[in-house]
mmCIF file of C-alpha atoms in Angstrom:
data_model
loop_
_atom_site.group_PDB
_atom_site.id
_atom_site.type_symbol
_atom_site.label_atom_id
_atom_site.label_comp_id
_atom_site.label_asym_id
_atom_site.label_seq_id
_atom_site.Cartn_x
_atom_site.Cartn_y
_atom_site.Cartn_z
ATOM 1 C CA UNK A 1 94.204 63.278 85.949
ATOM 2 C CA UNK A 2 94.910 66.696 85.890
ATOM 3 C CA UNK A 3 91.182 67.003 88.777
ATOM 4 C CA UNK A 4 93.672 64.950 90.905
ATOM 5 C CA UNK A 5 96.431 67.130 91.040
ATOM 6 C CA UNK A 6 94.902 70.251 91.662
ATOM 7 C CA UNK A 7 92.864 68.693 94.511
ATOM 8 C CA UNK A 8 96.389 67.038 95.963
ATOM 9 C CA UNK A 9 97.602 70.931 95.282
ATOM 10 C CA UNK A 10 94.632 72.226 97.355
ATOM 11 C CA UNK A 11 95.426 69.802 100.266
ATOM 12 C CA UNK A 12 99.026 70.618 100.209
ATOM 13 C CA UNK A 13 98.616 74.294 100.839
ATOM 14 C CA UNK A 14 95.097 73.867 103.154
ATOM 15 C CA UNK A 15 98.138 71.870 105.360
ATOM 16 C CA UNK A 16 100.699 74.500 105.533
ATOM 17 C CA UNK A 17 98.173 76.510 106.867
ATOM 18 C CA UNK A 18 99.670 79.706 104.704
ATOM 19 C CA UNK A 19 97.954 82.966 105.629
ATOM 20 C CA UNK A 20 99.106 84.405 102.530
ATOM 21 C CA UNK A 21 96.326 86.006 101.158
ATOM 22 C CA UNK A 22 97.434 84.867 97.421
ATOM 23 C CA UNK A 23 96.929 80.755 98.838
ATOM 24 C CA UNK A 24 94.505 79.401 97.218
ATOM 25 C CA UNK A 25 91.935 80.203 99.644
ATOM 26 C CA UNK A 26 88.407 79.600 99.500
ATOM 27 C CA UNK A 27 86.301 82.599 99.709
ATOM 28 C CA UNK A 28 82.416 81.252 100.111
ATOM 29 C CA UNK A 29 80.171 83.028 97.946
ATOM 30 C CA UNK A 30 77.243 83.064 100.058
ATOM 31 C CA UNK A 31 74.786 83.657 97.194
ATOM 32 C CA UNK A 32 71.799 85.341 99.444
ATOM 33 C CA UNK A 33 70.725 86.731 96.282
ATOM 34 C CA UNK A 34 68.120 88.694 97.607
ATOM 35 C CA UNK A 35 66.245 90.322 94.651
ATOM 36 C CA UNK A 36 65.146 93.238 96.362
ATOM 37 C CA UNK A 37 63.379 94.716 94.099
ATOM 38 C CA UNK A 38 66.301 96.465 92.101
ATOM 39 C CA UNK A 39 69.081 95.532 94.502
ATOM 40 C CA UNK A 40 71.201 92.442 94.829
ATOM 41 C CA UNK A 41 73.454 91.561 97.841
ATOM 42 C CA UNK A 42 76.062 88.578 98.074
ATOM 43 C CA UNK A 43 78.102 88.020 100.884
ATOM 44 C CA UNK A 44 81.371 86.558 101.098
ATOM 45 C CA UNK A 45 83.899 85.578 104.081
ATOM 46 C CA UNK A 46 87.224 84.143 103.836
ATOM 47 C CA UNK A 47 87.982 80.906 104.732
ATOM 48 C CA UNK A 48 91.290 80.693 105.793
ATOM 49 C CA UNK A 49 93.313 77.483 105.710
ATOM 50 C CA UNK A 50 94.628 77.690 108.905
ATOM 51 C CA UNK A 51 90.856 78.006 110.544
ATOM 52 C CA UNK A 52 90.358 74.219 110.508
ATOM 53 C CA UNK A 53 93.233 73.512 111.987
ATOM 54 C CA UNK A 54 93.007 75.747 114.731
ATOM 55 C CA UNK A 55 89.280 75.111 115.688
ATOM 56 C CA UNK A 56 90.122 71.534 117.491
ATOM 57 C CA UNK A 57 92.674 73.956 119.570
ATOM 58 C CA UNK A 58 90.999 75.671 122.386
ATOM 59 C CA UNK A 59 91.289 79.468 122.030
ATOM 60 C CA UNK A 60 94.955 80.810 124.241
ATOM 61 C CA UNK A 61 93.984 82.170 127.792
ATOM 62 C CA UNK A 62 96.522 85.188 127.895
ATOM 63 C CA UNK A 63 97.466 86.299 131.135
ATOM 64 C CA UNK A 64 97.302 90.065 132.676
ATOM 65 C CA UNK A 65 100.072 92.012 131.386
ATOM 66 C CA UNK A 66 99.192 94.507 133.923
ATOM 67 C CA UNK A 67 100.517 97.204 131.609
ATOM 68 C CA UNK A 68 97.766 100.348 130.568
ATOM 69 C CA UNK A 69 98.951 100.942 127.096
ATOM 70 C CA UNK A 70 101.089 100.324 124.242
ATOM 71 C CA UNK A 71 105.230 100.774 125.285
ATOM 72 C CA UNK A 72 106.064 101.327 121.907
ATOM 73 C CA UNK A 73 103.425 103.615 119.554
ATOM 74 C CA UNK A 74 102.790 102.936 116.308
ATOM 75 C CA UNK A 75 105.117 105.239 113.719
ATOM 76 C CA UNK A 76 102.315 106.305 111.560
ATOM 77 C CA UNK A 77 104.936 108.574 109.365
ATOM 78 C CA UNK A 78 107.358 105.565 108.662
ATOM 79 C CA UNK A 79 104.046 103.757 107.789
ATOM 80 C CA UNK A 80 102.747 106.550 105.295
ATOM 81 C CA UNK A 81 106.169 106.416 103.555
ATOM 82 C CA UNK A 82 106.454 102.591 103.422
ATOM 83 C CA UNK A 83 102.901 102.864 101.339
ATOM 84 C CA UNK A 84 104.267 105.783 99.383
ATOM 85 C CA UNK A 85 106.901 103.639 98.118
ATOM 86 C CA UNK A 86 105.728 100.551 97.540
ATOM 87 C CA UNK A 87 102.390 102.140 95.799
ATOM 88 C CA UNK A 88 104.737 103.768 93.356
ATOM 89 C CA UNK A 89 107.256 101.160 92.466
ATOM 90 C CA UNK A 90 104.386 98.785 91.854
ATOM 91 C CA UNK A 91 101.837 100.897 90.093
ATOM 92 C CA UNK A 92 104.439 103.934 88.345
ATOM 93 C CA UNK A 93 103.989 103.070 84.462
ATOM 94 C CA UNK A 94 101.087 100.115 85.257
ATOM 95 C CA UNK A 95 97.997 100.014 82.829
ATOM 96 C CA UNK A 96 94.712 98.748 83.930
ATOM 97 C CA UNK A 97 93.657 95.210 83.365
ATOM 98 C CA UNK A 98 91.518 93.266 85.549
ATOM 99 C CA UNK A 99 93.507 90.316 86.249
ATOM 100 C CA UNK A 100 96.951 92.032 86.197
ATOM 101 C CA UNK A 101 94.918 94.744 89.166
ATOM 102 C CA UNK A 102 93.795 91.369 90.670
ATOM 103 C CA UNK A 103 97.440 89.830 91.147
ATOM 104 C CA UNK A 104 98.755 93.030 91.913
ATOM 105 C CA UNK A 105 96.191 94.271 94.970
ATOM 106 C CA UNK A 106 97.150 90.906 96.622
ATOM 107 C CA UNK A 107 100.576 91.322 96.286
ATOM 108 C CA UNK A 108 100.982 94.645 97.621
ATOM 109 C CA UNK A 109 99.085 94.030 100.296
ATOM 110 C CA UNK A 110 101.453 91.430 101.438
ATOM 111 C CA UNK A 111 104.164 93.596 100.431
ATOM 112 C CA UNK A 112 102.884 96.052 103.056
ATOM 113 C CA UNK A 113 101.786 93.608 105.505
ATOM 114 C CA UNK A 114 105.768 92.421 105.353
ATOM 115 C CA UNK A 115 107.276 95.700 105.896
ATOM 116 C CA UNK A 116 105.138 96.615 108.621
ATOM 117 C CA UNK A 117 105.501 93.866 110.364
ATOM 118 C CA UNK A 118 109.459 94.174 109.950
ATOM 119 C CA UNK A 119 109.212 96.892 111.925
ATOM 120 C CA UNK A 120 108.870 94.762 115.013
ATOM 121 C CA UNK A 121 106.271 97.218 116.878
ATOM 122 C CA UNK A 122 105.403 94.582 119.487
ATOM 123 C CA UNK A 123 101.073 93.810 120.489
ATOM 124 C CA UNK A 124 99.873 95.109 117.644
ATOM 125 C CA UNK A 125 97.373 93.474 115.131
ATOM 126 C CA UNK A 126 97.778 94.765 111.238
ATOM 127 C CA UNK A 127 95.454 95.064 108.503
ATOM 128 C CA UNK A 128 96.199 96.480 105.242
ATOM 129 C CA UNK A 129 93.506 97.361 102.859
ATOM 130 C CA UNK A 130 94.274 97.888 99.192
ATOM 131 C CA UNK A 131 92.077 98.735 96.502
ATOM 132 C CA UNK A 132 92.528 99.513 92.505
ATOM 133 C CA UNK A 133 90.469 100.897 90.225
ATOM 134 C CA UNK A 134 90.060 102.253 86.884
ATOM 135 C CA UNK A 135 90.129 105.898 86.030
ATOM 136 C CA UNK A 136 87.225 106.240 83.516
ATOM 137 C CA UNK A 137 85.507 109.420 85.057
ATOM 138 C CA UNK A 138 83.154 107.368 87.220
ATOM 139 C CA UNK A 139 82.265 109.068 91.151
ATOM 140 C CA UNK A 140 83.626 107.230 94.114
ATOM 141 C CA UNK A 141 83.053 107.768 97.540
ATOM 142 C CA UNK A 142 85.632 105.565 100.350
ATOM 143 C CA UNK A 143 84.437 105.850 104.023
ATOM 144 C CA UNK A 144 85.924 103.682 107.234
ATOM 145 C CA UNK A 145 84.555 104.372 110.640
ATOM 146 C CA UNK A 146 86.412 102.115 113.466
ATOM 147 C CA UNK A 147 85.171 101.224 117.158
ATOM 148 C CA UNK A 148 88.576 100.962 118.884
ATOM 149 C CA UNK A 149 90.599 102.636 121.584
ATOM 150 C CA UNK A 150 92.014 106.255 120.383
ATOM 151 C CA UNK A 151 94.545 106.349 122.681
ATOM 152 C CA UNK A 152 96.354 103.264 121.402
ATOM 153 C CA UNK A 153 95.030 102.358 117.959
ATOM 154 C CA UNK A 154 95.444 104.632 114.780
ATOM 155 C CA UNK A 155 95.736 104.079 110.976
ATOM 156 C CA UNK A 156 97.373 105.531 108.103
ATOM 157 C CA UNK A 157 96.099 105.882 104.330
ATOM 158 C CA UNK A 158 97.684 106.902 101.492
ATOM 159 C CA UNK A 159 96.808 106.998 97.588
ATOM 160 C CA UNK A 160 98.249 107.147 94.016
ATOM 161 C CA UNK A 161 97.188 108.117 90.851
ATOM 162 C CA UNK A 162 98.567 107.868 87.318
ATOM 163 C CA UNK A 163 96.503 108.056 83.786
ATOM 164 C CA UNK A 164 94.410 104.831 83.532
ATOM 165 C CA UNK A 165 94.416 103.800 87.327
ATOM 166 C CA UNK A 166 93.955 104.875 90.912
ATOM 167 C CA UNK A 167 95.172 102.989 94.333
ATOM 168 C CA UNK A 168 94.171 103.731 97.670
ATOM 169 C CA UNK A 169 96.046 101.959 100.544
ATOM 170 C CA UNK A 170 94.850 101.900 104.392
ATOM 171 C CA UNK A 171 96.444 100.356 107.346
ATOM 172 C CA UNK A 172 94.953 99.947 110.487
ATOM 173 C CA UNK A 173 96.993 99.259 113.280
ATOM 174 C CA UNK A 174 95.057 97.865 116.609
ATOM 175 C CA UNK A 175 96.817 97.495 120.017
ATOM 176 C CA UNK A 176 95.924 93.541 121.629
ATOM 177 C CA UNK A 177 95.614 94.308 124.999
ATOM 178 C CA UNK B 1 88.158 84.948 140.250
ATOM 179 C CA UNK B 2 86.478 82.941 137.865
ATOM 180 C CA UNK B 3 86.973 83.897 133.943
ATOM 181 C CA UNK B 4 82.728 84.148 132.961
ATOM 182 C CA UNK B 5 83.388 84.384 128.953
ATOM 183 C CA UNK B 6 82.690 80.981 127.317
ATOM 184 C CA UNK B 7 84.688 80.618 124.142
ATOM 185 C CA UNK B 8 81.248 81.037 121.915
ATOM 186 C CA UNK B 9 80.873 84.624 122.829
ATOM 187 C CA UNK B 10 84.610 85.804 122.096
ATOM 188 C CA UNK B 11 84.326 84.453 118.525
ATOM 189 C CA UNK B 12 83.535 86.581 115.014
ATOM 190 C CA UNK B 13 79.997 85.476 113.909
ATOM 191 C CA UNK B 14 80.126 86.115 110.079
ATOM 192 C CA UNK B 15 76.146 85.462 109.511
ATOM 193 C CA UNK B 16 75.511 88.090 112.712
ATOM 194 C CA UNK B 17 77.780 90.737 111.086
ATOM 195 C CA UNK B 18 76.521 89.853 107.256
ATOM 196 C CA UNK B 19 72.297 90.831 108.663
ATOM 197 C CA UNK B 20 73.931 93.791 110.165
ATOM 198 C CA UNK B 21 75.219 95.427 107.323
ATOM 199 C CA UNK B 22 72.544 94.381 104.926
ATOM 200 C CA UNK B 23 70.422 96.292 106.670
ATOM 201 C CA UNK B 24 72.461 99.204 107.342
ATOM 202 C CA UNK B 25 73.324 99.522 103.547
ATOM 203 C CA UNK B 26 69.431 98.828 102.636
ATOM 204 C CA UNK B 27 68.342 101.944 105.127
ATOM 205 C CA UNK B 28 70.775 104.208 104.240
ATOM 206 C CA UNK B 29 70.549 103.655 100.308
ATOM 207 C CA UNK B 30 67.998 101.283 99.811
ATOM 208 C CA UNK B 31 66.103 102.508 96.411
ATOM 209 C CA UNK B 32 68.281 105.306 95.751
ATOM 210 C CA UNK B 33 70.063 106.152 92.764
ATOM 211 C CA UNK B 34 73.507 107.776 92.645
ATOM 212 C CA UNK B 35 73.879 111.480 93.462
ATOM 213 C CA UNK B 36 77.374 113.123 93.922
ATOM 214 C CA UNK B 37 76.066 114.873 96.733
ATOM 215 C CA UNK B 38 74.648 112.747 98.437
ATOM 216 C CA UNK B 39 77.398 110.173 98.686
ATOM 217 C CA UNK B 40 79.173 111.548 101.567
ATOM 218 C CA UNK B 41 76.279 111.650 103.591
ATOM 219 C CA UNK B 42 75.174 108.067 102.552
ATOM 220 C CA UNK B 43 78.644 106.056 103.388
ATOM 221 C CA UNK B 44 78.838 107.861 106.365
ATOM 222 C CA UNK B 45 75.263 106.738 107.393
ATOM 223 C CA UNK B 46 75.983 103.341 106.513
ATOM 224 C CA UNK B 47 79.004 102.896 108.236
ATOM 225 C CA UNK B 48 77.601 104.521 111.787
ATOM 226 C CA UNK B 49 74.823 102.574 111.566
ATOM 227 C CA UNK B 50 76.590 99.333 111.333
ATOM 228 C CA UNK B 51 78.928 100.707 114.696
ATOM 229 C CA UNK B 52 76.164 101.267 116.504
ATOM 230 C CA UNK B 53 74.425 98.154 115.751
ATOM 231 C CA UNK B 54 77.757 96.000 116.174
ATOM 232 C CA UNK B 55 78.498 97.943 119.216
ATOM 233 C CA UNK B 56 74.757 96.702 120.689
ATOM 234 C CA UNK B 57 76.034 93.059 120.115
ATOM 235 C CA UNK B 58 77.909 94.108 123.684
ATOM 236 C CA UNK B 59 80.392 91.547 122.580
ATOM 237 C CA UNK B 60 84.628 92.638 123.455
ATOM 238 C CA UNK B 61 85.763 93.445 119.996
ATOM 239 C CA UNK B 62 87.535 96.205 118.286
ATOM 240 C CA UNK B 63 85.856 97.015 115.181
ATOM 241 C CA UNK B 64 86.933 98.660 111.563
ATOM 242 C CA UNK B 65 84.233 98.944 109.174
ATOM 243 C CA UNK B 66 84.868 100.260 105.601
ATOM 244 C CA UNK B 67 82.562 101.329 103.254
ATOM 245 C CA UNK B 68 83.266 101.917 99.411
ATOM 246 C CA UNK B 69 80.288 103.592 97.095
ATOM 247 C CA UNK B 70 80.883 103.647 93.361
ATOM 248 C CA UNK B 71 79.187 105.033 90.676
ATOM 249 C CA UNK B 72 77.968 101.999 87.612
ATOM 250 C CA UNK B 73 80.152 103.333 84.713
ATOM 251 C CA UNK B 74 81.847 99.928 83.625
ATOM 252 C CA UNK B 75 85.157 100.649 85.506
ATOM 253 C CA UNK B 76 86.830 97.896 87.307
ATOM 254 C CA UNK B 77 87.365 98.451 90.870
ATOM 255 C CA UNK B 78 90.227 95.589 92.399
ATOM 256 C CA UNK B 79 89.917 95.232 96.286
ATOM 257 C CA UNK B 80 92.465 93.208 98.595
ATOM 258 C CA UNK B 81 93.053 92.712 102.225
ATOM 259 C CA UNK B 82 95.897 91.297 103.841
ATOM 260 C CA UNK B 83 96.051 91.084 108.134
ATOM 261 C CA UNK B 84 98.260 90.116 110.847
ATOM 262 C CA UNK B 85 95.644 89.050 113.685
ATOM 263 C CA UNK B 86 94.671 85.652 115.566
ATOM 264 C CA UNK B 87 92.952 83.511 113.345
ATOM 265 C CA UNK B 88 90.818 81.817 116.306
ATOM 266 C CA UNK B 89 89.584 84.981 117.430
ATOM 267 C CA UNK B 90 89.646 87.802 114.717
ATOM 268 C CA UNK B 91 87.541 87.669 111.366
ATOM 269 C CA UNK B 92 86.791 89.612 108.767
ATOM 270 C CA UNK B 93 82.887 89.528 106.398
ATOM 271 C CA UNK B 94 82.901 91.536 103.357
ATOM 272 C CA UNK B 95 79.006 92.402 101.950
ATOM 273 C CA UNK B 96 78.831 93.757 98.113
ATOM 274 C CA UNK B 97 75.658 95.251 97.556
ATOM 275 C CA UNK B 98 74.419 96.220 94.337
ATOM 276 C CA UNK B 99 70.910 98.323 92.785
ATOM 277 C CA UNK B 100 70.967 99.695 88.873
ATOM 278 C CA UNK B 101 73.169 103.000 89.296
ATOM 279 C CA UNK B 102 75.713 102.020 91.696
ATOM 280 C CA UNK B 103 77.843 99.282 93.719
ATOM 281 C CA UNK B 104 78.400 99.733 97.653
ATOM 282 C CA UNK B 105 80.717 97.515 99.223
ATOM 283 C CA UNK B 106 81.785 97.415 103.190
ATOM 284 C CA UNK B 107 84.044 95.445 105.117
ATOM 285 C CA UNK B 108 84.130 94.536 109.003
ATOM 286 C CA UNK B 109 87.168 93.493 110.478
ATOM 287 C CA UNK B 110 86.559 92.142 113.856
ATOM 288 C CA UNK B 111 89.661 92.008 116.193
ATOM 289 C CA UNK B 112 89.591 90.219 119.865
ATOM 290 C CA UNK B 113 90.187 92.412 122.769
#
């Protein structure tokens, strides 16, 4: 009874077609598990709920907007501060635990994703990358290259510490021409 | 003047990007095993190589490729991703590689011009 419900659940939210990154979406594990001699690889995609819906709809011809760049810029200051903040209300007295860290990267991210899209800053795509780790002396190395327009599109990172955890927080911000 | 993109090549082909990185990540790192020096080097390897390959796909996207190294030492490492894009055009493929001293995991975002 209770394999009913959660599949009725699952077809509720695949119809609202929630972007919410906490939905119950379903990532594909691609298992290409190929044993390379000592290395393993998986590969994973999201599948967004909205995706099905929106593949019967032909994609939206936009028309020229004959303008050659962004009206507005993106505020990467306000942006740094808005990740300041919510980084260290979220995470100030936190302890690490894997499924607490789980909840909470999803959350902030569409914490973020909310407040920067409040700010209204008009043909521009968002995406918000949060990670979480433990501190337990380990080496890590974080390195984003991006293909884009400079004059236009930017990002803005920002990163807290306290004694059992890091964050690191990145927005990218991409003008839709 | 007649618009000469079909809607197949303005769409974000997970499997294309996926072979891509695979074989960025196994050329740059491949059999290695975890040195503090030569980390830097190595994400910054993968990552160009996977522009320059995605670049020769010649198709009219903006891309943002991350790349995170870490060291095997039993820490937990949380990762999330939340975007404000057009689902019919824009996708994302996340590849987590693994070998015995450390994980490597990069991200493409792919966002319609």
């Amino acid at each position: 009874m209770s394999d009913l419900a959660k599949e009725k659940v699952a077809r509720l939210l695949k119809k609202r077609g929630s972007v919410s990154s906490l939905g119950s979406h379903d990532v594909r594990n691609k298992n290409l598990l190929l044993k390379n001699k000592d290395s393993i690889s998986t590969v994973s995609y999201m599948d967004d709920p909205g995706h099905h819906d929106d593949v019967s709809r032909p994609a939206v011809q936009m028309e020229n907007t004959y303008q050659l760049g962004p009206k507005k810029r993106f505020p990467v200051q306000t942006v740094k501060e808005i990740l300041k903040d919510v980084l260290s209300s979220y995470l100030l007295e936190v302890k690490y635990e894997a499924e607490l860290c789980r909840q909470m990267t999803k959350t902030i991210s569409e914490v973020v994703k909310a407040r920067v899209k409040d700010m209204m800053i008009p043909r521009y795509k968002i995406i918000v990358v949060i990670s979480i780790g433990q501190l337990t002396g380990q080496n890590m190395h974080v390195g984003s290259r991006c293909l884009w327009d400079a004059t236009s599109d930017t990002f803005c990172s920002n990163s807290f510490k306290n004694s059992s955890l890091f964050a690191i927080a990145n927005v990218y911000a991409v003008y839709f021409e | 003047m007649e618009d000469y993109q079909t809607g197949e090549e303005t769409a974000f082909v997970v499997d294309e990007v996926s072979t891509i990185v695979k074989e960025a990540v196994e050329g740059a790192i491949g059999e290695n095993s975890y040195q503090q020096s030569r980390v830097k080097q190595w994400t910054n390897n993968v990552v160009e190589q996977c522009l320059s390959q995605l670049n020769k796909l010649g198709k009219p996207f903006k891309y943002i490729v991350t790349c995170i190294i870490m060291q095997k030492n039993g820490a937990g490492l949380q990762t999330a991703c939340s975007c404000f894009w057009d689902n019919t055009t824009d996708g994302s493929c996340t590849v987590r590689w693994e070998n015995k001293s450390m994980y490597c995991i990069v991200s493409v975002f792919g966002l319609a011009i």
